[in-house]
Amino acid sequence: MDDHNKRVIETALLCAQEPLTVADLSRLFVEDITTADIDEALVELQRAWDDKGMELVHIATGWRFQSRLSMREYLDRLTPEKPPKYSRAVMETLAIIAYRQPVTRGEIEEIRGVAVSSNVMKQLEDRGWVEVIGHKDTIGRPGLYATTKQFLDDLSLTNLQSLPILEDAAPMAAAEQLGQAVIEFDPTATVETVVIEESTEVMEVAEVATEEAPTELAQPAQEPSEDVVSESGEPSDETK
């Protein structure tokens, strides 16, 4: 692909408010441009931006330019607002869902060894990171939780196979590895606390003190089991 067409793709990506797919980029041209040509141009653009503060990344919903993590401390000075920080309880719950999905709330509690508060699940659903994709065909038909494309986009991941490989199967270790990406993680939190700095609001839900559960986390991207029932079924009790 010639330099002019690569510049067109680069400009479209820089101006786009949402990630663009290869199909989206192909609509930029009236002449026949193959997907192979666009893929090649994207790889060349990635290399061209290697030494800059922005980078071109391929995520779950397409391609986008974003600032590098090394630039974060400088960009944060432009705005007094800070992103929310998530407690250990929130991060452990998210890690279990990410690595064991689809998973019920009861199974999450069994792995963590403590009750999962409604506040924790609400934080993850409000953030757009998890959703109920169906119900387990068992007593009470509890909801089955899975991560969303928004979760992958926020961590700059293409798919679940791109999740960090677990060196330690404990929920806390998985939570810390996710927190090393782009999520604000407060490792000192000992209760289910979400600190939102911009409003100085602290919401706390006491965590039940129990022993750590030894159950290991599975690797990502497990296929849904046969007992998954469609979301169109009866409402979930979200019980064990």
C-alpha atoms as an extended CHARMM CRD file, in Angstrom:
* protein
*
       240  EXT
         1         1  MET       CA              0.0000000000        0.0000000000        0.0000000000  PROA      1               0.0000000000
         2         2  ASP       CA              1.3470000000        3.4380000000       -0.8930000000  PROA      2               0.0000000000
         3         3  ASP       CA              2.1230000000        6.1570000000        1.6440000000  PROA      3               0.0000000000
         4         4  HSD       CA             -1.0010000000        8.1750000000        0.8330000000  PROA      4               0.0000000000
         5         5  ASN       CA             -3.3720000000        5.3250000000        1.6570000000  PROA      5               0.0000000000
         6         6  LYS       CA             -1.4630000000        4.5330000000        4.8420000000  PROA      6               0.0000000000
         7         7  ARG       CA             -1.8230000000        8.1810000000        5.8260000000  PROA      7               0.0000000000
         8         8  VAL       CA             -5.5930000000        7.9350000000        5.2250000000  PROA      8               0.0000000000
         9         9  ILE       CA             -5.8150000000        4.9210000000        7.5420000000  PROA      9               0.0000000000
        10        10  GLU       CA             -3.6430000000        6.6230000000       10.1450000000  PROA      10              0.0000000000
        11        11  THR       CA             -5.8030000000        9.7710000000       10.0770000000  PROA      11              0.0000000000
        12        12  ALA       CA             -9.0350000000        7.7940000000       10.3570000000  PROA      12              0.0000000000
        13        13  LEU       CA             -7.7370000000        5.9090000000       13.3810000000  PROA      13              0.0000000000
        14        14  LEU       CA             -6.4950000000        9.0690000000       15.0830000000  PROA      14              0.0000000000
        15        15  CYS       CA             -9.8200000000       10.8410000000       14.5580000000  PROA      15              0.0000000000
        16        16  ALA       CA            -12.0960000000        7.9070000000       15.3850000000  PROA      16              0.0000000000
        17        17  GLN       CA            -13.9510000000        7.9830000000       18.7050000000  PROA      17              0.0000000000
        18        18  GLU       CA            -14.2880000000        4.2000000000       18.7190000000  PROA      18              0.0000000000
        19        19  PRO       CA            -11.9960000000        1.3570000000       17.5850000000  PROA      19              0.0000000000
        20        20  LEU       CA            -12.1910000000        0.6230000000       13.8570000000  PROA      20              0.0000000000
        21        21  THR       CA            -12.2350000000       -2.8260000000       12.2880000000  PROA      21              0.0000000000
        22        22  VAL       CA            -10.5440000000       -3.7760000000        9.0270000000  PROA      22              0.0000000000
        23        23  ALA       CA            -14.0070000000       -3.7260000000        7.4280000000  PROA      23              0.0000000000
        24        24  ASP       CA            -14.4910000000       -0.1490000000        8.6570000000  PROA      24              0.0000000000
        25        25  LEU       CA            -11.1330000000        0.9040000000        7.2350000000  PROA      25              0.0000000000
        26        26  SER       CA            -11.8540000000       -0.6810000000        3.8680000000  PROA      26              0.0000000000
        27        27  ARG       CA            -14.7820000000        1.7440000000        3.4550000000  PROA      27              0.0000000000
        28        28  LEU       CA            -12.2930000000        4.6110000000        3.3210000000  PROA      28              0.0000000000
        29        29  PHE       CA            -11.3670000000        3.7230000000       -0.2440000000  PROA      29              0.0000000000
        30        30  VAL       CA            -13.3920000000        3.6620000000       -3.4660000000  PROA      30              0.0000000000
        31        31  GLU       CA            -10.7660000000        1.5630000000       -5.2040000000  PROA      31              0.0000000000
        32        32  ASP       CA            -10.3030000000       -2.0940000000       -4.4210000000  PROA      32              0.0000000000
        33        33  ILE       CA             -8.1270000000       -2.3970000000       -1.3410000000  PROA      33              0.0000000000
        34        34  THR       CA             -7.7810000000       -5.9190000000        0.0050000000  PROA      34              0.0000000000
        35        35  THR       CA             -7.9250000000       -6.7950000000        3.6890000000  PROA      35              0.0000000000
        36        36  ALA       CA             -4.3680000000       -8.0930000000        3.3460000000  PROA      36              0.0000000000
        37        37  ASP       CA             -3.2620000000       -4.6330000000        2.2000000000  PROA      37              0.0000000000
        38        38  ILE       CA             -4.9650000000       -3.0160000000        5.1840000000  PROA      38              0.0000000000
        39        39  ASP       CA             -3.4680000000       -5.5610000000        7.5950000000  PROA      39              0.0000000000
        40        40  GLU       CA             -0.0260000000       -4.8550000000        6.1790000000  PROA      40              0.0000000000
        41        41  ALA       CA             -0.5560000000       -1.0960000000        6.4920000000  PROA      41              0.0000000000
        42        42  LEU       CA             -1.6270000000       -1.4850000000       10.1330000000  PROA      42              0.0000000000
        43        43  VAL       CA              1.4980000000       -3.4600000000       10.9840000000  PROA      43              0.0000000000
        44        44  GLU       CA              3.6580000000       -0.8110000000        9.2960000000  PROA      44              0.0000000000
        45        45  LEU       CA              1.8730000000        1.9400000000       11.2250000000  PROA      45              0.0000000000
        46        46  GLN       CA              2.5100000000        0.0790000000       14.4650000000  PROA      46              0.0000000000
        47        47  ARG       CA              6.2230000000        0.0100000000       13.6970000000  PROA      47              0.0000000000
        48        48  ALA       CA              6.2170000000        3.6970000000       12.7170000000  PROA      48              0.0000000000
        49        49  TRP       CA              4.8060000000        4.6470000000       16.1270000000  PROA      49              0.0000000000
        50        50  ASP       CA              7.1700000000        2.4250000000       18.1410000000  PROA      50              0.0000000000
        51        51  ASP       CA              9.1950000000        5.3650000000       19.4900000000  PROA      51              0.0000000000
        52        52  LYS       CA              6.2690000000        7.7060000000       20.1740000000  PROA      52              0.0000000000
        53        53  GLY       CA              4.0150000000        8.3710000000       23.1430000000  PROA      53              0.0000000000
        54        54  MET       CA              1.0480000000        6.8920000000       21.2960000000  PROA      54              0.0000000000
        55        55  GLU       CA              0.7150000000        3.3310000000       20.0910000000  PROA      55              0.0000000000
        56        56  LEU       CA             -1.5600000000        1.5180000000       17.6670000000  PROA      56              0.0000000000
        57        57  VAL       CA             -3.1260000000       -1.5280000000       19.3130000000  PROA      57              0.0000000000
        58        58  HSD       CA             -5.4340000000       -4.3250000000       18.1950000000  PROA      58              0.0000000000
        59        59  ILE       CA             -8.1780000000       -4.9540000000       20.7620000000  PROA      59              0.0000000000
        60        60  ALA       CA            -11.3920000000       -6.9760000000       20.8770000000  PROA      60              0.0000000000
        61        61  THR       CA            -13.4910000000       -4.4540000000       18.9580000000  PROA      61              0.0000000000
        62        62  GLY       CA            -10.9310000000       -3.3070000000       16.3990000000  PROA      62              0.0000000000
        63        63  TRP       CA             -7.8630000000       -1.0680000000       16.0820000000  PROA      63              0.0000000000
        64        64  ARG       CA             -7.2120000000        2.1700000000       17.9660000000  PROA      64              0.0000000000
        65        65  PHE       CA             -4.5010000000        4.6070000000       18.9460000000  PROA      65              0.0000000000
        66        66  GLN       CA             -3.9320000000        5.0520000000       22.6670000000  PROA      66              0.0000000000
        67        67  SER       CA             -1.3500000000        6.6360000000       24.9240000000  PROA      67              0.0000000000
        68        68  ARG       CA              1.3870000000        4.4070000000       26.2740000000  PROA      68              0.0000000000
        69        69  LEU       CA              1.3470000000        3.5410000000       29.9730000000  PROA      69              0.0000000000
        70        70  SER       CA              4.6840000000        5.3270000000       30.3370000000  PROA      70              0.0000000000
        71        71  MET       CA              2.8710000000        8.5910000000       29.4880000000  PROA      71              0.0000000000
        72        72  ARG       CA              0.1480000000        8.0990000000       32.0560000000  PROA      72              0.0000000000
        73        73  GLU       CA              1.7420000000       10.0010000000       34.9410000000  PROA      73              0.0000000000
        74        74  TYR       CA              2.1480000000       13.0670000000       32.7140000000  PROA      74              0.0000000000
        75        75  LEU       CA             -1.3390000000       12.9690000000       31.2080000000  PROA      75              0.0000000000
        76        76  ASP       CA             -2.8910000000       12.5910000000       34.6600000000  PROA      76              0.0000000000
        77        77  ARG       CA             -1.6140000000       16.0790000000       35.4920000000  PROA      77              0.0000000000
        78        78  LEU       CA             -3.9530000000       17.5910000000       32.8980000000  PROA      78              0.0000000000
        79        79  THR       CA             -7.0370000000       16.6780000000       34.9090000000  PROA      79              0.0000000000
        80        80  PRO       CA             -7.6480000000       16.5790000000       38.6690000000  PROA      80              0.0000000000
        81        81  GLU       CA            -10.0850000000       13.6880000000       38.2940000000  PROA      81              0.0000000000
        82        82  LYS       CA             -8.6800000000       10.2710000000       39.0190000000  PROA      82              0.0000000000
        83        83  PRO       CA            -10.0430000000        6.8870000000       37.9500000000  PROA      83              0.0000000000
        84        84  PRO       CA            -11.7650000000        4.7630000000       40.6030000000  PROA      84              0.0000000000
        85        85  LYS       CA             -9.6180000000        2.3910000000       42.6200000000  PROA      85              0.0000000000
        86        86  TYR       CA            -10.8660000000       -1.1460000000       43.0900000000  PROA      86              0.0000000000
        87        87  SER       CA            -10.4620000000       -3.1750000000       46.2460000000  PROA      87              0.0000000000
        88        88  ARG       CA             -9.0520000000       -6.6610000000       46.6310000000  PROA      88              0.0000000000
        89        89  ALA       CA            -12.5860000000       -8.0870000000       46.7620000000  PROA      89              0.0000000000
        90        90  VAL       CA            -13.5590000000       -6.4700000000       43.4540000000  PROA      90              0.0000000000
        91        91  MET       CA            -10.3360000000       -7.4810000000       41.7260000000  PROA      91              0.0000000000
        92        92  GLU       CA            -10.4290000000      -11.0760000000       43.0000000000  PROA      92              0.0000000000
        93        93  THR       CA            -14.0290000000      -11.4420000000       41.8490000000  PROA      93              0.0000000000
        94        94  LEU       CA            -13.1600000000      -10.0280000000       38.4390000000  PROA      94              0.0000000000
        95        95  ALA       CA            -10.1480000000      -12.3460000000       38.1280000000  PROA      95              0.0000000000
        96        96  ILE       CA            -12.2300000000      -15.4230000000       38.9630000000  PROA      96              0.0000000000
        97        97  ILE       CA            -14.8430000000      -14.4860000000       36.3770000000  PROA      97              0.0000000000
        98        98  ALA       CA            -12.1640000000      -13.7760000000       33.7590000000  PROA      98              0.0000000000
        99        99  TYR       CA            -10.3350000000      -17.0840000000       34.2470000000  PROA      99              0.0000000000
       100       100  ARG       CA            -13.2400000000      -19.3900000000       35.0910000000  PROA      100             0.0000000000
       101       101  GLN       CA            -16.1090000000      -18.0340000000       32.9680000000  PROA      101             0.0000000000
       102       102  PRO       CA            -18.9140000000      -18.7810000000       32.7530000000  PROA      102             0.0000000000
       103       103  VAL       CA            -19.2060000000      -18.9350000000       36.5480000000  PROA      103             0.0000000000
       104       104  THR       CA            -21.9830000000      -18.4860000000       39.0880000000  PROA      104             0.0000000000
       105       105  ARG       CA            -21.8800000000      -16.2470000000       42.1250000000  PROA      105             0.0000000000
       106       106  GLY       CA            -21.8970000000      -19.3240000000       44.3430000000  PROA      106             0.0000000000
       107       107  GLU       CA            -18.8270000000      -20.7210000000       42.5600000000  PROA      107             0.0000000000
       108       108  ILE       CA            -17.0600000000      -17.3820000000       42.9990000000  PROA      108             0.0000000000
       109       109  GLU       CA            -17.7830000000      -17.5140000000       46.7310000000  PROA      109             0.0000000000
       110       110  GLU       CA            -16.5060000000      -21.0940000000       46.9180000000  PROA      110             0.0000000000
       111       111  ILE       CA            -13.1870000000      -20.1110000000       45.3190000000  PROA      111             0.0000000000
       112       112  ARG       CA            -12.7180000000      -16.9110000000       47.3490000000  PROA      112             0.0000000000
       113       113  GLY       CA            -13.8710000000      -18.4860000000       50.5870000000  PROA      113             0.0000000000
       114       114  VAL       CA            -16.0160000000      -15.4710000000       51.4680000000  PROA      114             0.0000000000
       115       115  ALA       CA            -19.4590000000      -14.1570000000       50.5630000000  PROA      115             0.0000000000
       116       116  VAL       CA            -19.5660000000      -11.8890000000       47.5010000000  PROA      116             0.0000000000
       117       117  SER       CA            -21.4960000000       -8.7330000000       48.3070000000  PROA      117             0.0000000000
       118       118  SER       CA            -24.0400000000       -7.2770000000       45.9090000000  PROA      118             0.0000000000
       119       119  ASN       CA            -21.9750000000       -4.0770000000       45.8970000000  PROA      119             0.0000000000
       120       120  VAL       CA            -19.0080000000       -5.9100000000       44.3570000000  PROA      120             0.0000000000
       121       121  MET       CA            -21.0870000000       -7.3990000000       41.5440000000  PROA      121             0.0000000000
       122       122  LYS       CA            -22.7990000000       -4.0500000000       40.9280000000  PROA      122             0.0000000000
       123       123  GLN       CA            -19.4470000000       -2.2860000000       40.5840000000  PROA      123             0.0000000000
       124       124  LEU       CA            -18.3050000000       -4.7720000000       37.9510000000  PROA      124             0.0000000000
       125       125  GLU       CA            -21.5950000000       -4.6570000000       36.0360000000  PROA      125             0.0000000000
       126       126  ASP       CA            -21.8050000000       -0.8480000000       36.1670000000  PROA      126             0.0000000000
       127       127  ARG       CA            -18.2470000000       -0.6490000000       34.8170000000  PROA      127             0.0000000000
       128       128  GLY       CA            -19.3380000000       -2.8490000000       31.9120000000  PROA      128             0.0000000000
       129       129  TRP       CA            -16.7530000000       -5.5400000000       32.6740000000  PROA      129             0.0000000000
       130       130  VAL       CA            -19.0800000000       -8.4740000000       33.4520000000  PROA      130             0.0000000000
       131       131  GLU       CA            -22.5650000000       -9.5570000000       32.4730000000  PROA      131             0.0000000000
       132       132  VAL       CA            -24.9640000000      -12.4720000000       32.9280000000  PROA      132             0.0000000000
       133       133  ILE       CA            -24.8990000000      -14.5720000000       29.7520000000  PROA      133             0.0000000000
       134       134  GLY       CA            -27.2920000000      -17.3040000000       30.8310000000  PROA      134             0.0000000000
       135       135  HSD       CA            -28.3770000000      -19.4750000000       33.7300000000  PROA      135             0.0000000000
       136       136  LYS       CA            -27.0180000000      -22.7420000000       35.0900000000  PROA      136             0.0000000000
       137       137  ASP       CA            -29.4280000000      -25.6520000000       34.8460000000  PROA      137             0.0000000000
       138       138  THR       CA            -29.4260000000      -26.4430000000       38.5460000000  PROA      138             0.0000000000
       139       139  ILE       CA            -31.4780000000      -25.6270000000       41.6430000000  PROA      139             0.0000000000
       140       140  GLY       CA            -32.3650000000      -21.9310000000       41.6240000000  PROA      140             0.0000000000
       141       141  ARG       CA            -30.9490000000      -21.5120000000       38.1010000000  PROA      141             0.0000000000
       142       142  PRO       CA            -28.2420000000      -19.0280000000       39.1860000000  PROA      142             0.0000000000
       143       143  GLY       CA            -26.8990000000      -16.5220000000       36.6890000000  PROA      143             0.0000000000
       144       144  LEU       CA            -23.6920000000      -17.3210000000       34.8030000000  PROA      144             0.0000000000
       145       145  TYR       CA            -21.2310000000      -14.4310000000       34.7290000000  PROA      145             0.0000000000
       146       146  ALA       CA            -18.7220000000      -13.7280000000       31.9570000000  PROA      146             0.0000000000
       147       147  THR       CA            -16.5380000000      -10.8070000000       30.9360000000  PROA      147             0.0000000000
       148       148  THR       CA            -17.4890000000       -8.4050000000       28.1670000000  PROA      148             0.0000000000
       149       149  LYS       CA            -15.7330000000       -6.9000000000       25.1590000000  PROA      149             0.0000000000
       150       150  GLN       CA            -15.5350000000       -3.6740000000       27.1730000000  PROA      150             0.0000000000
       151       151  PHE       CA            -13.3730000000       -5.5330000000       29.7050000000  PROA      151             0.0000000000
       152       152  LEU       CA            -11.0330000000       -6.6780000000       26.9290000000  PROA      152             0.0000000000
       153       153  ASP       CA            -10.9120000000       -3.1770000000       25.4150000000  PROA      153             0.0000000000
       154       154  ASP       CA            -10.1130000000       -1.5340000000       28.7670000000  PROA      154             0.0000000000
       155       155  LEU       CA             -7.2120000000       -3.9560000000       29.2680000000  PROA      155             0.0000000000
       156       156  SER       CA             -6.1190000000       -3.5390000000       25.6150000000  PROA      156             0.0000000000
       157       157  LEU       CA             -6.6130000000       -7.2550000000       24.9570000000  PROA      157             0.0000000000
       158       158  THR       CA             -7.7040000000       -8.8800000000       21.7140000000  PROA      158             0.0000000000
       159       159  ASN       CA             -9.3140000000      -11.9340000000       23.3080000000  PROA      159             0.0000000000
       160       160  LEU       CA             -9.3620000000      -13.9940000000       26.5120000000  PROA      160             0.0000000000
       161       161  GLN       CA             -6.3180000000      -15.9590000000       25.3910000000  PROA      161             0.0000000000
       162       162  SER       CA             -4.3760000000      -12.6880000000       25.7580000000  PROA      162             0.0000000000
       163       163  LEU       CA             -4.9550000000      -12.5800000000       29.5210000000  PROA      163             0.0000000000
       164       164  PRO       CA             -1.7870000000      -12.8110000000       31.6290000000  PROA      164             0.0000000000
       165       165  ILE       CA             -0.6630000000      -16.3800000000       32.2860000000  PROA      165             0.0000000000
       166       166  LEU       CA             -1.1250000000      -17.1680000000       35.9490000000  PROA      166             0.0000000000
       167       167  GLU       CA              2.0510000000      -17.9470000000       37.8520000000  PROA      167             0.0000000000
       168       168  ASP       CA              0.0170000000      -18.4600000000       41.0260000000  PROA      168             0.0000000000
       169       169  ALA       CA             -3.5170000000      -19.8740000000       40.9040000000  PROA      169             0.0000000000
       170       170  ALA       CA             -4.6860000000      -17.9870000000       44.0200000000  PROA      170             0.0000000000
       171       171  PRO       CA             -7.3980000000      -15.3590000000       43.3730000000  PROA      171             0.0000000000
       172       172  MET       CA             -5.2560000000      -12.5940000000       44.9010000000  PROA      172             0.0000000000
       173       173  ALA       CA             -2.3570000000      -13.3360000000       42.5720000000  PROA      173             0.0000000000
       174       174  ALA       CA             -4.6900000000      -13.2340000000       39.5630000000  PROA      174             0.0000000000
       175       175  ALA       CA             -6.1630000000       -9.9610000000       40.8150000000  PROA      175             0.0000000000
       176       176  GLU       CA             -2.7130000000       -8.3860000000       41.0860000000  PROA      176             0.0000000000
       177       177  GLN       CA             -1.7910000000       -9.4730000000       37.5630000000  PROA      177             0.0000000000
       178       178  LEU       CA             -4.9490000000       -7.8690000000       36.1720000000  PROA      178             0.0000000000
       179       179  GLY       CA             -4.2580000000       -4.7820000000       38.2450000000  PROA      179             0.0000000000
       180       180  GLN       CA             -0.8580000000       -4.4140000000       36.6100000000  PROA      180             0.0000000000
       181       181  ALA       CA             -2.5890000000       -3.6760000000       33.2980000000  PROA      181             0.0000000000
       182       182  VAL       CA             -4.6230000000       -0.4630000000       33.2990000000  PROA      182             0.0000000000
       183       183  ILE       CA             -6.8860000000       -0.9960000000       36.3170000000  PROA      183             0.0000000000
       184       184  GLU       CA             -6.3970000000        1.0940000000       39.4400000000  PROA      184             0.0000000000
       185       185  PHE       CA             -5.9390000000       -1.5340000000       42.1480000000  PROA      185             0.0000000000
       186       186  ASP       CA             -5.6890000000       -0.8650000000       45.8840000000  PROA      186             0.0000000000
       187       187  PRO       CA             -3.7750000000       -3.8990000000       47.2680000000  PROA      187             0.0000000000
       188       188  THR       CA             -4.0110000000       -2.5770000000       50.8520000000  PROA      188             0.0000000000
       189       189  ALA       CA             -7.8030000000       -2.8480000000       51.0380000000  PROA      189             0.0000000000
       190       190  THR       CA             -8.8420000000       -5.4870000000       53.5610000000  PROA      190             0.0000000000
       191       191  VAL       CA            -12.5930000000       -4.9730000000       53.2400000000  PROA      191             0.0000000000
       192       192  GLU       CA            -14.7890000000       -4.7550000000       50.1870000000  PROA      192             0.0000000000
       193       193  THR       CA            -14.0680000000       -1.0990000000       49.5440000000  PROA      193             0.0000000000
       194       194  VAL       CA            -14.2950000000        0.9770000000       46.3920000000  PROA      194             0.0000000000
       195       195  VAL       CA            -12.5900000000        4.3540000000       46.6470000000  PROA      195             0.0000000000
       196       196  ILE       CA            -13.7140000000        6.9750000000       44.1280000000  PROA      196             0.0000000000
       197       197  GLU       CA            -11.2380000000        9.7890000000       44.5230000000  PROA      197             0.0000000000
       198       198  GLU       CA            -13.0340000000       12.4610000000       42.5400000000  PROA      198             0.0000000000
       199       199  SER       CA            -16.0310000000       12.3910000000       44.8720000000  PROA      199             0.0000000000
       200       200  THR       CA            -14.0920000000       11.2830000000       47.9760000000  PROA      200             0.0000000000
       201       201  GLU       CA            -16.8090000000        8.7210000000       48.4440000000  PROA      201             0.0000000000
       202       202  VAL       CA            -15.9740000000        5.4650000000       50.1770000000  PROA      202             0.0000000000
       203       203  MET       CA            -18.3740000000        2.5590000000       50.0940000000  PROA      203             0.0000000000
       204       204  GLU       CA            -17.5880000000       -0.3110000000       52.4480000000  PROA      204             0.0000000000
       205       205  VAL       CA            -19.1400000000       -3.7140000000       52.9080000000  PROA      205             0.0000000000
       206       206  ALA       CA            -17.6400000000       -5.8680000000       55.6500000000  PROA      206             0.0000000000
       207       207  GLU       CA            -15.9230000000       -8.9830000000       54.3380000000  PROA      207             0.0000000000
       208       208  VAL       CA            -16.4380000000      -12.3170000000       56.0630000000  PROA      208             0.0000000000
       209       209  ALA       CA            -13.1320000000      -13.5390000000       57.5040000000  PROA      209             0.0000000000
       210       210  THR       CA            -12.4710000000      -17.0960000000       56.4060000000  PROA      210             0.0000000000
       211       211  GLU       CA             -9.5170000000      -19.1600000000       55.2650000000  PROA      211             0.0000000000
       212       212  GLU       CA             -8.2550000000      -18.8050000000       51.7130000000  PROA      212             0.0000000000
       213       213  ALA       CA             -9.8890000000      -21.3040000000       49.3910000000  PROA      213             0.0000000000
       214       214  PRO       CA             -7.3470000000      -23.6440000000       47.7600000000  PROA      214             0.0000000000
       215       215  THR       CA             -9.3400000000      -24.1260000000       44.5620000000  PROA      215             0.0000000000
       216       216  GLU       CA             -7.2220000000      -23.2950000000       41.5180000000  PROA      216             0.0000000000
       217       217  LEU       CA             -8.2380000000      -20.8890000000       38.8130000000  PROA      217             0.0000000000
       218       218  ALA       CA             -8.5290000000      -22.3370000000       35.3410000000  PROA      218             0.0000000000
       219       219  GLN       CA             -6.9540000000      -20.7930000000       32.2810000000  PROA      219             0.0000000000
       220       220  PRO       CA             -9.0250000000      -18.3170000000       30.2160000000  PROA      220             0.0000000000
       221       221  ALA       CA            -11.5020000000      -18.8520000000       27.4240000000  PROA      221             0.0000000000
       222       222  GLN       CA            -13.2340000000      -21.9980000000       28.5750000000  PROA      222             0.0000000000
       223       223  GLU       CA            -16.1500000000      -23.0060000000       26.3770000000  PROA      223             0.0000000000
       224       224  PRO       CA            -19.5730000000      -22.7590000000       28.0960000000  PROA      224             0.0000000000
       225       225  SER       CA            -20.6550000000      -26.1080000000       29.5230000000  PROA      225             0.0000000000
       226       226  GLU       CA            -23.7190000000      -27.9880000000       28.3830000000  PROA      226             0.0000000000
       227       227  ASP       CA            -25.7260000000      -26.9010000000       31.4180000000  PROA      227             0.0000000000
       228       228  VAL       CA            -25.7480000000      -23.2460000000       30.3150000000  PROA      228             0.0000000000
       229       229  VAL       CA            -29.3130000000      -22.1180000000       29.6830000000  PROA      229             0.0000000000
       230       230  SER       CA            -30.1460000000      -19.1690000000       27.4440000000  PROA      230             0.0000000000
       231       231  GLU       CA            -30.5380000000      -15.7190000000       28.9840000000  PROA      231             0.0000000000
       232       232  SER       CA            -34.1090000000      -15.6980000000       27.7120000000  PROA      232             0.0000000000
       233       233  GLY       CA            -35.0380000000      -18.2880000000       30.3830000000  PROA      233             0.0000000000
       234       234  GLU       CA            -36.4590000000      -17.6630000000       33.8360000000  PROA      234             0.0000000000
       235       235  PRO       CA            -34.9740000000      -14.9510000000       36.1160000000  PROA      235             0.0000000000
       236       236  SER       CA            -31.9750000000      -16.0040000000       38.1580000000  PROA      236             0.0000000000
       237       237  ASP       CA            -32.0850000000      -16.2770000000       41.9380000000  PROA      237             0.0000000000
       238       238  GLU       CA            -28.2660000000      -15.9050000000       41.8970000000  PROA      238             0.0000000000
       239       239  THR       CA            -28.0080000000      -18.4280000000       44.6600000000  PROA      239             0.0000000000
       240       240  LYS       CA            -25.5580000000      -21.2540000000       45.0420000000  PROA      240             0.0000000000
